[in-house]
Amino acid sequence: MIVSEKMYELGSKRSAIRELFEYGKKRAAEIGTENVYDFSLGNPTVPAPECVNETIRELTKELDSVHLHGYTSAQGDLETRQAVADYLNKTYQTAFKADNFYMTMGAAASLSLCFKALTTDSEDEFITIAPFFPEYQVFVQAAGAKLTIVPPDTKNFQIDFDALEARLNIHTKGVIINSPNNPSGAVYSEQTIQKLAELLTKKSKEFGTHIFIITDEPYREIVYDGVEVPYVTKYYNDTLVCYSYSKSLSLPGERIGFVLVPDEAYESREVYAAICGAGRALGYVCAPSLFQKMLVKCIGNTGDVNLYKKNRDLLYQGLTELGYECFKPDGAFYMFVKALEDDADAFCEKAKEEDLLLVSATDFGCPGFVRISYCVDEAMIQRSFKAFEKLKARY
Amino acid sequence: MIVSEKMYELGSKRSAIRELFEYGKKRAAEIGTENVYDFSLGNPTVPAPECVNETIRELTKELDSVHLHGYTSAQGDLETRQAVADYLNKTYQTAFKADNFYMTMGAAASLSLCFKALTTDSEDEFITIAPFFPEYQVFVQAAGAKLTIVPPDTKNFQIDFDALEARLNIHTKGVIINSPNNPSGAVYSEQTIQKLAELLTKKSKEFGTHIFIITDEPYREIVYDGVEVPYVTKYYNDTLVCYSYSKSLSLPGERIGFVLVPDEAYESREVYAAICGAGRALGYVCAPSLFQKMLVKCIGNTGDVNLYKKNRDLLYQGLTELGYECFKPDGAFYMFVKALEDDADAFCEKAKEEDLLLVSATDFGCPGFVRISYCVDEAMIQRSFKAFEKLKARY
């Protein structure tokens, strides 16, 4: 083959989720949309807050076009970075400055840049905690490092610290966490973050290294019942925050987010410079200018999270009543449910026969579970219960 | 250092052009903006065609927000890719289909993905023709390959084919061309493209390989006096087109472009898949959704190129009359001028003493020349001539 086999493989293998989604569309054409219960995709269904589209219209009217659509500096407009710092400082009582932020094209870019910046050797490792977002594997490998998986704590979906400690070693460059979590919906408690910070401090000292926490948190604002999501930089200095506005502002296709490198991090300015360098090396030039400028006005807004909460409550109650074992999510828009047989892939196949499209969590590193995405229409959830009932009856 | 030295170096070394631009701003504060003649940056100064901002406003009013700002497929919206195909087919009498296109975040991304897809071995080489855009070096190295430079044809700024032939070998994966050219402003003639196609066909056969042409063409529409820019796929099958709307629609900060993989290219579908895979590996998710949807309505529009032409004519005439040896550009918005001493860096330092900010072409692989960017205010060009005269008088 004339091309890289690795790249060919990545590009030609459709993700299982995408396959399922395409199947759902085909099936809907056959039997009617109302008879297919597609819980596969994690696309926000809440519209962007009105501020976003209003501000975009204002900017295109009021700002000089050359400035509005022109290159920003590679790290992002100073005004945007200042607005991000101000918002976080106000919300979390932190003391960030504009120069701690590098604006990116969303969390996938943020993560890729962090891995690329921190990888210095082919033996370097990043660790993540199952269940985890499978693209971490792709990004870490592309940076030339290795991803190690800590098996899930299937009771509370916090961190199995013994299992994590056993996997930390002198090659560990960072631990990737994702809270609120895709796919489990769990939020790491303050206690979990504190224990993680203690463990990494101890092991970094023991190895004579600095193990970073890379916190991937696009779902930070999607939480229910007043649950708090601790701001990780307050618990551990060597933290890189990878954020995206995809979910909070319902803008997943626009690609806007940031990497935050706090002053307290080890060799903070070197890390920041290496992230800038990685941006250059991967062909990122700047985060989209119009959306950077929009942020200055709209930061702190969110879509109506209450709609997700209604769906969560409806689905949790309905499935629990039917006898399913569900983990009640504190955040994100996914419910994690125990499959009715050990093989979750086989369970999902049977679900498909009832026109229920569920995602097996095998690829998320959590066999025996399925992910049910509830950023869907409430009426579809209502209609789906009879299919869930039929599925249950088969076991 | 905790981070990759290579990434640190890329991120901490400011480009010479950026340094010069920052110096210009400082100097303007000291002696007044009207007394500094900054010809350093290649930022479009023509506003985006009115269609762009109008369409953005309409889309935010009329389209469902979840759809407007949602994820598109990784390769881009079908409707956008079809619009791009239709436009090119109408303009160049080609026969592209939507599936030949992969929408990207601008030409830097397009190039990075092509290099990453085509690189299979650490001995792989890409060749470019001086003068060339220095970031090619960064992108090619990041993909794990080596960039080889063909010295410039300083008479016509076409291609020195003997020099190119001497550098082609069994490891050559592609030849990068950039016409209209940054920094020379030259446009490759049909004869040049034909000769290039013949040479690469001959050498590919000789080596038993397929040497691709990677044509980087963000300036395609910025041409003067009816000069034609041959569409390279019509002359050579193994061509990948890297395009950006940054210059034609004056949107450099918004990051929207494409890679075109024609059906006629060797293993076309494998190459396309590898480009999709590279997009995944580098953390690109999709090109910005709003700007993809804008393209469907605005494709084929351009900013007012005539403003650049007026500047070109004014500058060319003025400098020629003062005795400077200038290459008259057919496209882009740069004029290439012979330095008045062999060392163009030293010449630029003297120019700086006259508050003329010119970019030495040493980094572009063309010693002895300077680049004068004329996407500037016409009045500044007028005012600058007395400084050019004083500079000339020093030699």
mmCIF file of N, CA and C in Angstrom, chain A residues 1-4 7-8 10-11 13 43-45 48 53 56-57 60-61 65-66 68-71 105 108-109 112 116-117 119-120 135 139 142 173 210 247 251-255 267 270 273-274 277-278 280-290, chain B residues 1-4 7-8 10-11 13 43-45 48 53 56-57 60-61 65-66 68-71 105 108-109 112 116-117 119-120 135 139 142 173 210 247 251-255 267 270 273-274 277-278 280-286 288-290:
data_model
loop_
_atom_site.group_PDB
_atom_site.id
_atom_site.type_symbol
_atom_site.label_atom_id
_atom_site.label_comp_id
_atom_site.label_asym_id
_atom_site.label_seq_id
_atom_site.Cartn_x
_atom_site.Cartn_y
_atom_site.Cartn_z
ATOM 1 N N MET A 1 0.854 -1.186 0.000
ATOM 2 C CA MET A 1 0.000 0.000 0.000
ATOM 3 C C MET A 1 0.891 1.238 0.000
ATOM 4 N N ILE A 2 0.489 2.242 -0.748
ATOM 5 C CA ILE A 2 1.309 3.444 -0.872
ATOM 6 C C ILE A 2 1.276 4.271 0.417
ATOM 7 N N VAL A 3 0.227 4.073 1.227
ATOM 8 C CA VAL A 3 0.049 4.911 2.416
ATOM 9 C C VAL A 3 0.403 4.164 3.698
ATOM 10 N N SER A 4 0.468 4.911 4.768
ATOM 11 C CA SER A 4 0.710 4.343 6.089
ATOM 12 C C SER A 4 -0.415 3.373 6.450
ATOM 13 N N MET A 7 -2.466 4.618 9.421
ATOM 14 C CA MET A 7 -3.427 5.690 9.100
ATOM 15 C C MET A 7 -4.597 5.124 8.288
ATOM 16 N N TYR A 8 -4.275 4.200 7.387
ATOM 17 C CA TYR A 8 -5.334 3.571 6.590
ATOM 18 C C TYR A 8 -6.325 2.850 7.499
ATOM 19 N N LEU A 10 -6.897 3.379 10.688
ATOM 20 C CA LEU A 10 -7.669 4.350 11.478
ATOM 21 C C LEU A 10 -8.775 4.994 10.655
ATOM 22 N N GLY A 11 -8.497 5.196 9.379
ATOM 23 C CA GLY A 11 -9.448 5.915 8.541
ATOM 24 C C GLY A 11 -10.510 5.028 7.927
ATOM 25 N N LYS A 13 -11.617 1.969 9.326
ATOM 26 C CA LYS A 13 -12.441 1.254 10.298
ATOM 27 C C LYS A 13 -13.406 2.238 10.923
ATOM 28 N N ASN A 43 -24.380 13.257 20.932
ATOM 29 C CA ASN A 43 -24.493 14.618 20.400
ATOM 30 C C ASN A 43 -25.431 15.443 21.255
ATOM 31 N N PRO A 44 -25.007 16.635 21.672
ATOM 32 C CA PRO A 44 -25.923 17.484 22.440
ATOM 33 C C PRO A 44 -27.228 17.691 21.662
ATOM 34 N N THR A 45 -28.358 17.614 22.369
ATOM 35 C CA THR A 45 -29.640 17.862 21.721
ATOM 36 C C THR A 45 -30.261 19.154 22.222
ATOM 37 N N ALA A 48 -27.706 25.592 21.421
ATOM 38 C CA ALA A 48 -26.767 26.547 22.009
ATOM 39 C C ALA A 48 -27.562 27.643 22.707
ATOM 40 N N ASN A 53 -25.774 32.582 19.195
ATOM 41 C CA ASN A 53 -26.153 33.013 17.848
ATOM 42 C C ASN A 53 -26.370 34.517 17.763
ATOM 43 N N ILE A 56 -22.901 36.049 17.526
ATOM 44 C CA ILE A 56 -22.332 35.832 16.192
ATOM 45 C C ILE A 56 -22.912 36.850 15.207
ATOM 46 N N ARG A 57 -24.223 37.052 15.288
ATOM 47 C CA ARG A 57 -24.845 38.031 14.375
ATOM 48 C C ARG A 57 -24.310 39.440 14.633
ATOM 49 N N THR A 60 -20.701 39.866 13.310
ATOM 50 C CA THR A 60 -20.589 39.996 11.848
ATOM 51 C C THR A 60 -21.101 41.348 11.368
ATOM 52 N N LYS A 61 -21.909 41.999 12.198
ATOM 53 C CA LYS A 61 -22.382 43.332 11.808
ATOM 54 C C LYS A 61 -21.442 44.431 12.278
ATOM 55 N N SER A 65 -14.523 43.102 9.331
ATOM 56 C CA SER A 65 -14.425 41.719 8.845
ATOM 57 C C SER A 65 -12.987 41.196 8.856
ATOM 58 N N VAL A 66 -12.042 42.062 8.494
ATOM 59 C CA VAL A 66 -10.639 41.627 8.452
ATOM 60 C C VAL A 66 -10.169 41.220 9.847
ATOM 61 N N LEU A 68 -12.344 40.403 12.416
ATOM 62 C CA LEU A 68 -13.218 39.332 12.905
ATOM 63 C C LEU A 68 -12.749 37.957 12.436
ATOM 64 N N HIS A 69 -12.405 37.867 11.152
ATOM 65 C CA HIS A 69 -12.063 36.561 10.571
ATOM 66 C C HIS A 69 -10.563 36.378 10.380
ATOM 67 N N GLY A 70 -9.760 37.309 10.915
ATOM 68 C CA GLY A 70 -8.314 37.244 10.683
ATOM 69 C C GLY A 70 -7.627 36.249 11.602
ATOM 70 N N TYR A 71 -6.364 35.960 11.294
ATOM 71 C CA TYR A 71 -5.566 35.131 12.194
ATOM 72 C C TYR A 71 -5.587 35.731 13.591
ATOM 73 N N MET A 105 -8.756 23.757 19.085
ATOM 74 C CA MET A 105 -9.935 23.322 18.337
ATOM 75 C C MET A 105 -10.613 22.165 19.060
ATOM 76 N N ALA A 108 -10.323 17.152 21.725
ATOM 77 C CA ALA A 108 -9.491 16.173 21.014
ATOM 78 C C ALA A 108 -8.150 16.806 20.664
ATOM 79 N N ALA A 109 -8.193 18.048 20.220
ATOM 80 C CA ALA A 109 -6.959 18.776 19.924
ATOM 81 C C ALA A 109 -6.177 19.032 21.213
ATOM 82 N N SER A 112 -4.442 15.850 22.286
ATOM 83 C CA SER A 112 -3.370 15.506 21.350
ATOM 84 C C SER A 112 -2.138 16.373 21.595
ATOM 85 N N LYS A 116 1.547 15.064 22.861
ATOM 86 C CA LYS A 116 2.690 15.337 21.983
ATOM 87 C C LYS A 116 3.758 16.141 22.735
ATOM 88 N N ALA A 117 3.315 17.100 23.539
ATOM 89 C CA ALA A 117 4.259 17.943 24.280
ATOM 90 C C ALA A 117 5.007 17.143 25.338
ATOM 91 N N THR A 119 5.501 13.799 25.567
ATOM 92 C CA THR A 119 6.188 12.563 25.175
ATOM 93 C C THR A 119 7.625 12.861 24.757
ATOM 94 N N THR A 120 8.562 12.266 25.476
ATOM 95 C CA THR A 120 9.969 12.512 25.172
ATOM 96 C C THR A 120 10.680 11.224 24.768
ATOM 97 N N GLU A 135 -10.888 7.015 21.958
ATOM 98 C CA GLU A 135 -9.946 7.783 21.131
ATOM 99 C C GLU A 135 -8.658 8.145 21.888
ATOM 100 N N PHE A 139 -4.942 8.964 20.202
ATOM 101 C CA PHE A 139 -4.156 10.190 20.412
ATOM 102 C C PHE A 139 -2.804 9.881 21.063
ATOM 103 N N ALA A 142 -0.525 8.208 18.574
ATOM 104 C CA ALA A 142 -0.058 9.166 17.561
ATOM 105 C C ALA A 142 1.084 10.015 18.111
ATOM 106 N N LYS A 173 4.068 9.357 32.225
ATOM 107 C CA LYS A 173 4.111 10.802 32.034
ATOM 108 C C LYS A 173 2.842 11.474 32.549
ATOM 109 N N HIS A 210 7.800 13.825 37.462
ATOM 110 C CA HIS A 210 6.573 14.585 37.674
ATOM 111 C C HIS A 210 5.485 13.933 36.837
ATOM 112 N N LYS A 247 -19.921 20.752 24.656
ATOM 113 C CA LYS A 247 -21.110 20.312 25.373
ATOM 114 C C LYS A 247 -21.754 21.467 26.124
ATOM 115 N N LEU A 251 -21.858 23.219 20.941
ATOM 116 C CA LEU A 251 -21.178 23.619 19.711
ATOM 117 C C LEU A 251 -20.184 22.560 19.242
ATOM 118 N N PRO A 252 -20.542 21.277 19.272
ATOM 119 C CA PRO A 252 -19.505 20.265 19.032
ATOM 120 C C PRO A 252 -18.856 20.356 17.657
ATOM 121 N N GLY A 253 -19.592 20.861 16.655
ATOM 122 C CA GLY A 253 -19.021 20.932 15.311
ATOM 123 C C GLY A 253 -18.127 22.130 15.088
ATOM 124 N N GLU A 254 -18.109 23.080 16.041
ATOM 125 C CA GLU A 254 -17.345 24.313 15.798
ATOM 126 C C GLU A 254 -15.916 24.248 16.300
ATOM 127 N N ARG A 255 -15.608 23.297 17.143
ATOM 128 C CA ARG A 255 -14.237 23.025 17.578
ATOM 129 C C ARG A 255 -13.592 24.215 18.279
ATOM 130 N N GLU A 267 7.858 23.232 35.675
ATOM 131 C CA GLU A 267 8.350 23.808 34.409
ATOM 132 C C GLU A 267 7.193 24.342 33.554
ATOM 133 N N GLU A 270 7.827 25.995 30.169
ATOM 134 C CA GLU A 270 8.358 25.050 29.182
ATOM 135 C C GLU A 270 7.229 24.162 28.658
ATOM 136 N N ALA A 273 5.176 26.224 26.315
ATOM 137 C CA ALA A 273 5.860 26.409 25.023
ATOM 138 C C ALA A 273 5.798 25.131 24.201
ATOM 139 N N ALA A 274 5.953 23.983 24.841
ATOM 140 C CA ALA A 274 5.910 22.717 24.106
ATOM 141 C C ALA A 274 4.512 22.456 23.542
ATOM 142 N N GLY A 277 4.338 24.488 20.529
ATOM 143 C CA GLY A 277 5.119 23.812 19.490
ATOM 144 C C GLY A 277 4.359 22.647 18.888
ATOM 145 N N ALA A 278 3.672 21.890 19.736
ATOM 146 C CA ALA A 278 2.882 20.765 19.237
ATOM 147 C C ALA A 278 1.762 21.264 18.333
ATOM 148 N N ARG A 280 1.885 23.847 16.406
ATOM 149 C CA ARG A 280 2.534 24.122 15.115
ATOM 150 C C ARG A 280 2.786 22.830 14.353
ATOM 151 N N ALA A 281 3.341 21.834 15.066
ATOM 152 C CA ALA A 281 3.744 20.583 14.411
ATOM 153 C C ALA A 281 2.557 19.820 13.846
ATOM 154 N N LEU A 282 1.402 19.920 14.498
ATOM 155 C CA LEU A 282 0.241 19.166 14.028
ATOM 156 C C LEU A 282 -0.608 19.966 13.031
ATOM 157 N N GLY A 283 -0.142 21.170 12.663
ATOM 158 C CA GLY A 283 -0.836 21.927 11.621
ATOM 159 C C GLY A 283 -2.010 22.756 12.121
ATOM 160 N N TYR A 284 -2.106 22.913 13.456
ATOM 161 C CA TYR A 284 -3.103 23.838 14.004
ATOM 162 C C TYR A 284 -2.518 25.240 13.880
ATOM 163 N N VAL A 285 -3.283 26.176 13.443
ATOM 164 C CA VAL A 285 -2.772 27.531 13.272
ATOM 165 C C VAL A 285 -3.327 28.438 14.364
ATOM 166 N N CYS A 286 -4.642 28.438 14.497
ATOM 167 C CA CYS A 286 -5.283 29.111 15.635
ATOM 168 C C CYS A 286 -6.678 28.533 15.776
ATOM 169 N N ALA A 287 -7.274 28.669 16.936
ATOM 170 C CA ALA A 287 -8.678 28.267 17.131
ATOM 171 C C ALA A 287 -9.551 29.239 16.337
ATOM 172 N N PRO A 288 -10.706 28.765 15.855
ATOM 173 C CA PRO A 288 -11.533 29.608 14.981
ATOM 174 C C PRO A 288 -11.801 30.986 15.588
ATOM 175 N N SER A 289 -11.474 32.021 14.822
ATOM 176 C CA SER A 289 -11.462 33.393 15.323
ATOM 177 C C SER A 289 -12.854 33.880 15.759
ATOM 178 N N LEU A 290 -13.862 33.652 14.927
ATOM 179 C CA LEU A 290 -15.219 34.110 15.262
ATOM 180 C C LEU A 290 -15.678 33.509 16.591
ATOM 181 N N MET B 1 14.596 18.593 30.795
ATOM 182 C CA MET B 1 13.287 19.220 30.601
ATOM 183 C C MET B 1 12.214 18.136 30.582
ATOM 184 N N ILE B 2 11.070 18.435 31.149
ATOM 185 C CA ILE B 2 10.008 17.433 31.259
ATOM 186 C C ILE B 2 9.319 17.215 29.901
ATOM 187 N N VAL B 3 9.439 18.181 29.010
ATOM 188 C CA VAL B 3 8.725 18.099 27.725
ATOM 189 C C VAL B 3 9.661 17.759 26.577
ATOM 190 N N SER B 4 9.064 17.462 25.453
ATOM 191 C CA SER B 4 9.802 17.192 24.224
ATOM 192 C C SER B 4 10.624 18.428 23.839
ATOM 193 N N MET B 7 9.404 19.948 20.550
ATOM 194 C CA MET B 7 8.167 20.737 20.654
ATOM 195 C C MET B 7 8.442 22.057 21.362
ATOM 196 N N TYR B 8 9.296 21.995 22.392
ATOM 197 C CA TYR B 8 9.656 23.211 23.115
ATOM 198 C C TYR B 8 10.311 24.221 22.176
ATOM 199 N N LEU B 10 10.060 24.384 18.904
ATOM 200 C CA LEU B 10 9.069 24.901 17.943
ATOM 201 C C LEU B 10 8.170 25.955 18.577
ATOM 202 N N GLY B 11 7.869 25.765 19.842
ATOM 203 C CA GLY B 11 6.918 26.663 20.491
ATOM 204 C C GLY B 11 7.547 27.906 21.072
ATOM 205 N N LYS B 13 10.515 29.392 19.851
ATOM 206 C CA LYS B 13 11.206 30.227 18.857
ATOM 207 C C LYS B 13 10.152 30.958 18.044
ATOM 208 N N ASN B 43 -1.257 38.889 5.846
ATOM 209 C CA ASN B 43 -2.668 38.806 6.239
ATOM 210 C C ASN B 43 -3.541 39.499 5.211
ATOM 211 N N PRO B 44 -4.601 38.843 4.744
ATOM 212 C CA PRO B 44 -5.492 39.521 3.797
ATOM 213 C C PRO B 44 -5.989 40.843 4.390
ATOM 214 N N THR B 45 -6.013 41.905 3.575
ATOM 215 C CA THR B 45 -6.543 43.195 4.045
ATOM 216 C C THR B 45 -7.853 43.531 3.369
ATOM 217 N N ALA B 48 -13.842 39.984 3.830
ATOM 218 C CA ALA B 48 -14.567 38.844 3.265
ATOM 219 C C ALA B 48 -15.695 39.363 2.381
ATOM 220 N N ASN B 53 -20.636 37.093 5.587
ATOM 221 C CA ASN B 53 -21.273 37.534 6.829
ATOM 222 C C ASN B 53 -22.796 37.495 6.748
ATOM 223 N N ILE B 56 -23.769 33.853 7.235
ATOM 224 C CA ILE B 56 -23.608 33.464 8.639
ATOM 225 C C ILE B 56 -24.817 33.954 9.449
ATOM 226 N N ARG B 57 -25.215 35.191 9.222
ATOM 227 C CA ARG B 57 -26.377 35.723 9.952
ATOM 228 C C ARG B 57 -27.640 34.933 9.607
ATOM 229 N N THR B 60 -27.633 31.446 11.288
ATOM 230 C CA THR B 60 -27.904 31.455 12.728
ATOM 231 C C THR B 60 -29.367 31.774 13.017
ATOM 232 N N LYS B 61 -30.048 32.377 12.063
ATOM 233 C CA LYS B 61 -31.468 32.656 12.252
ATOM 234 C C LYS B 61 -32.333 31.500 11.799
ATOM 235 N N SER B 65 -30.260 25.204 15.618
ATOM 236 C CA SER B 65 -28.945 25.395 16.236
ATOM 237 C C SER B 65 -28.207 24.074 16.445
ATOM 238 N N VAL B 66 -28.941 23.027 16.823
ATOM 239 C CA VAL B 66 -28.292 21.726 17.063
ATOM 240 C C VAL B 66 -27.668 21.206 15.768
ATOM 241 N N LEU B 68 -26.927 23.229 13.054
ATOM 242 C CA LEU B 68 -25.955 24.225 12.580
ATOM 243 C C LEU B 68 -24.590 24.046 13.232
ATOM 244 N N HIS B 69 -24.585 23.841 14.552
ATOM 245 C CA HIS B 69 -23.317 23.793 15.288
ATOM 246 C C HIS B 69 -22.912 22.367 15.664
ATOM 247 N N GLY B 70 -23.656 21.369 15.146
ATOM 248 C CA GLY B 70 -23.380 19.982 15.531
ATOM 249 C C GLY B 70 -22.181 19.397 14.799
ATOM 250 N N TYR B 71 -21.726 18.234 15.276
ATOM 251 C CA TYR B 71 -20.678 17.508 14.559
ATOM 252 C C TYR B 71 -21.116 17.300 13.118
ATOM 253 N N MET B 105 -9.272 21.921 8.456
ATOM 254 C CA MET B 105 -9.125 23.214 9.103
ATOM 255 C C MET B 105 -8.014 24.021 8.419
ATOM 256 N N ALA B 108 -2.751 24.332 6.289
ATOM 257 C CA ALA B 108 -1.739 23.747 7.186
ATOM 258 C C ALA B 108 -2.196 22.355 7.617
ATOM 259 N N ALA B 109 -3.475 22.225 7.937
ATOM 260 C CA ALA B 109 -4.023 20.916 8.297
ATOM 261 C C ALA B 109 -4.002 19.983 7.087
ATOM 262 N N SER B 112 -0.492 18.738 6.532
ATOM 263 C CA SER B 112 -0.077 17.831 7.611
ATOM 264 C C SER B 112 -0.696 16.453 7.418
ATOM 265 N N LYS B 116 1.325 12.938 6.710
ATOM 266 C CA LYS B 116 1.135 11.849 7.674
ATOM 267 C C LYS B 116 0.597 10.597 6.973
ATOM 268 N N ALA B 117 -0.323 10.778 6.043
ATOM 269 C CA ALA B 117 -0.911 9.635 5.336
ATOM 270 C C ALA B 117 0.116 8.947 4.448
ATOM 271 N N THR B 119 3.488 9.011 4.610
ATOM 272 C CA THR B 119 4.771 8.588 5.180
ATOM 273 C C THR B 119 4.666 7.169 5.730
ATOM 274 N N THR B 120 5.482 6.270 5.191
ATOM 275 C CA THR B 120 5.430 4.871 5.621
ATOM 276 C C THR B 120 6.748 4.443 6.232
ATOM 277 N N GLU B 135 7.119 26.601 6.984
ATOM 278 C CA GLU B 135 6.423 25.623 7.819
ATOM 279 C C GLU B 135 6.354 24.233 7.184
ATOM 280 N N PHE B 139 5.957 20.601 9.203
ATOM 281 C CA PHE B 139 4.906 19.604 8.961
ATOM 282 C C PHE B 139 5.500 18.271 8.501
ATOM 283 N N ALA B 142 7.226 16.540 11.368
ATOM 284 C CA ALA B 142 6.250 16.019 12.330
ATOM 285 C C ALA B 142 5.656 14.702 11.841
ATOM 286 N N LYS B 173 8.382 10.539 -1.711
ATOM 287 C CA LYS B 173 6.945 10.258 -1.666
ATOM 288 C C LYS B 173 6.142 11.348 -2.376
ATOM 289 N N HIS B 210 5.186 5.612 -6.878
ATOM 290 C CA HIS B 210 4.274 6.672 -7.305
ATOM 291 C C HIS B 210 4.646 7.931 -6.551
ATOM 292 N N LYS B 247 -7.493 32.850 1.981
ATOM 293 C CA LYS B 247 -7.168 34.026 1.164
ATOM 294 C C LYS B 247 -8.319 34.388 0.240
ATOM 295 N N LEU B 251 -10.632 34.695 5.198
ATOM 296 C CA LEU B 251 -11.058 34.069 6.454
ATOM 297 C C LEU B 251 -9.910 33.322 7.134
ATOM 298 N N PRO B 252 -8.709 33.883 7.176
ATOM 299 C CA PRO B 252 -7.576 33.061 7.638
ATOM 300 C C PRO B 252 -7.720 32.541 9.062
ATOM 301 N N GLY B 253 -8.448 33.269 9.903
ATOM 302 C CA GLY B 253 -8.586 32.834 11.294
ATOM 303 C C GLY B 253 -9.640 31.761 11.504
ATOM 304 N N GLU B 254 -10.451 31.489 10.474
ATOM 305 C CA GLU B 254 -11.571 30.560 10.687
ATOM 306 C C GLU B 254 -11.216 29.117 10.359
ATOM 307 N N ARG B 255 -10.127 28.917 9.632
ATOM 308 C CA ARG B 255 -9.596 27.578 9.397
ATOM 309 C C ARG B 255 -10.587 26.676 8.667
ATOM 310 N N GLU B 267 -4.228 4.118 -6.026
ATOM 311 C CA GLU B 267 -4.859 3.670 -4.773
ATOM 312 C C GLU B 267 -5.660 4.795 -4.107
ATOM 313 N N GLU B 270 -7.561 4.204 -0.860
ATOM 314 C CA GLU B 270 -6.659 3.944 0.269
ATOM 315 C C GLU B 270 -6.033 5.254 0.745
ATOM 316 N N ALA B 273 -8.655 7.148 2.626
ATOM 317 C CA ALA B 273 -8.867 6.577 3.965
ATOM 318 C C ALA B 273 -7.718 6.943 4.901
ATOM 319 N N ALA B 274 -6.494 6.920 4.385
ATOM 320 C CA ALA B 274 -5.337 7.248 5.236
ATOM 321 C C ALA B 274 -5.383 8.713 5.665
ATOM 322 N N GLY B 277 -7.740 8.824 8.429
ATOM 323 C CA GLY B 277 -7.065 8.269 9.605
ATOM 324 C C GLY B 277 -6.111 9.266 10.226
ATOM 325 N N ALA B 278 -5.390 9.994 9.379
ATOM 326 C CA ALA B 278 -4.460 11.011 9.890
ATOM 327 C C ALA B 278 -5.241 12.108 10.618
ATOM 328 N N ARG B 280 -7.968 11.724 12.288
ATOM 329 C CA ARG B 280 -8.269 11.170 13.620
ATOM 330 C C ARG B 280 -7.040 11.206 14.518
ATOM 331 N N ALA B 281 -5.907 10.755 13.977
ATOM 332 C CA ALA B 281 -4.683 10.641 14.787
ATOM 333 C C ALA B 281 -4.201 12.001 15.280
ATOM 334 N N LEU B 282 -4.417 13.045 14.508
ATOM 335 C CA LEU B 282 -3.919 14.364 14.906
ATOM 336 C C LEU B 282 -4.948 15.158 15.713
ATOM 337 N N GLY B 283 -6.096 14.537 16.017
ATOM 338 C CA GLY B 283 -7.059 15.189 16.896
ATOM 339 C C GLY B 283 -8.003 16.144 16.189
ATOM 340 N N TYR B 284 -8.023 16.093 14.854
ATOM 341 C CA TYR B 284 -9.021 16.852 14.105
ATOM 342 C C TYR B 284 -10.318 16.057 14.166
ATOM 343 N N VAL B 285 -11.408 16.683 14.431
ATOM 344 C CA VAL B 285 -12.678 15.960 14.525
ATOM 345 C C VAL B 285 -13.530 16.251 13.293
ATOM 346 N N CYS B 286 -13.743 17.526 13.014
ATOM 347 C CA CYS B 286 -14.353 17.923 11.749
ATOM 348 C C CYS B 286 -14.000 19.382 11.518
ATOM 349 N N PRO B 288 -14.867 23.284 10.970
ATOM 350 C CA PRO B 288 -15.920 24.046 11.644
ATOM 351 C C PRO B 288 -17.248 24.010 10.876
ATOM 352 N N SER B 289 -18.288 23.587 11.573
ATOM 353 C CA SER B 289 -19.577 23.295 10.947
ATOM 354 C C SER B 289 -20.223 24.530 10.314
ATOM 355 N N LEU B 290 -20.270 25.639 11.047
ATOM 356 C CA LEU B 290 -20.895 26.857 10.520
ATOM 357 C C LEU B 290 -20.227 27.288 9.214
#
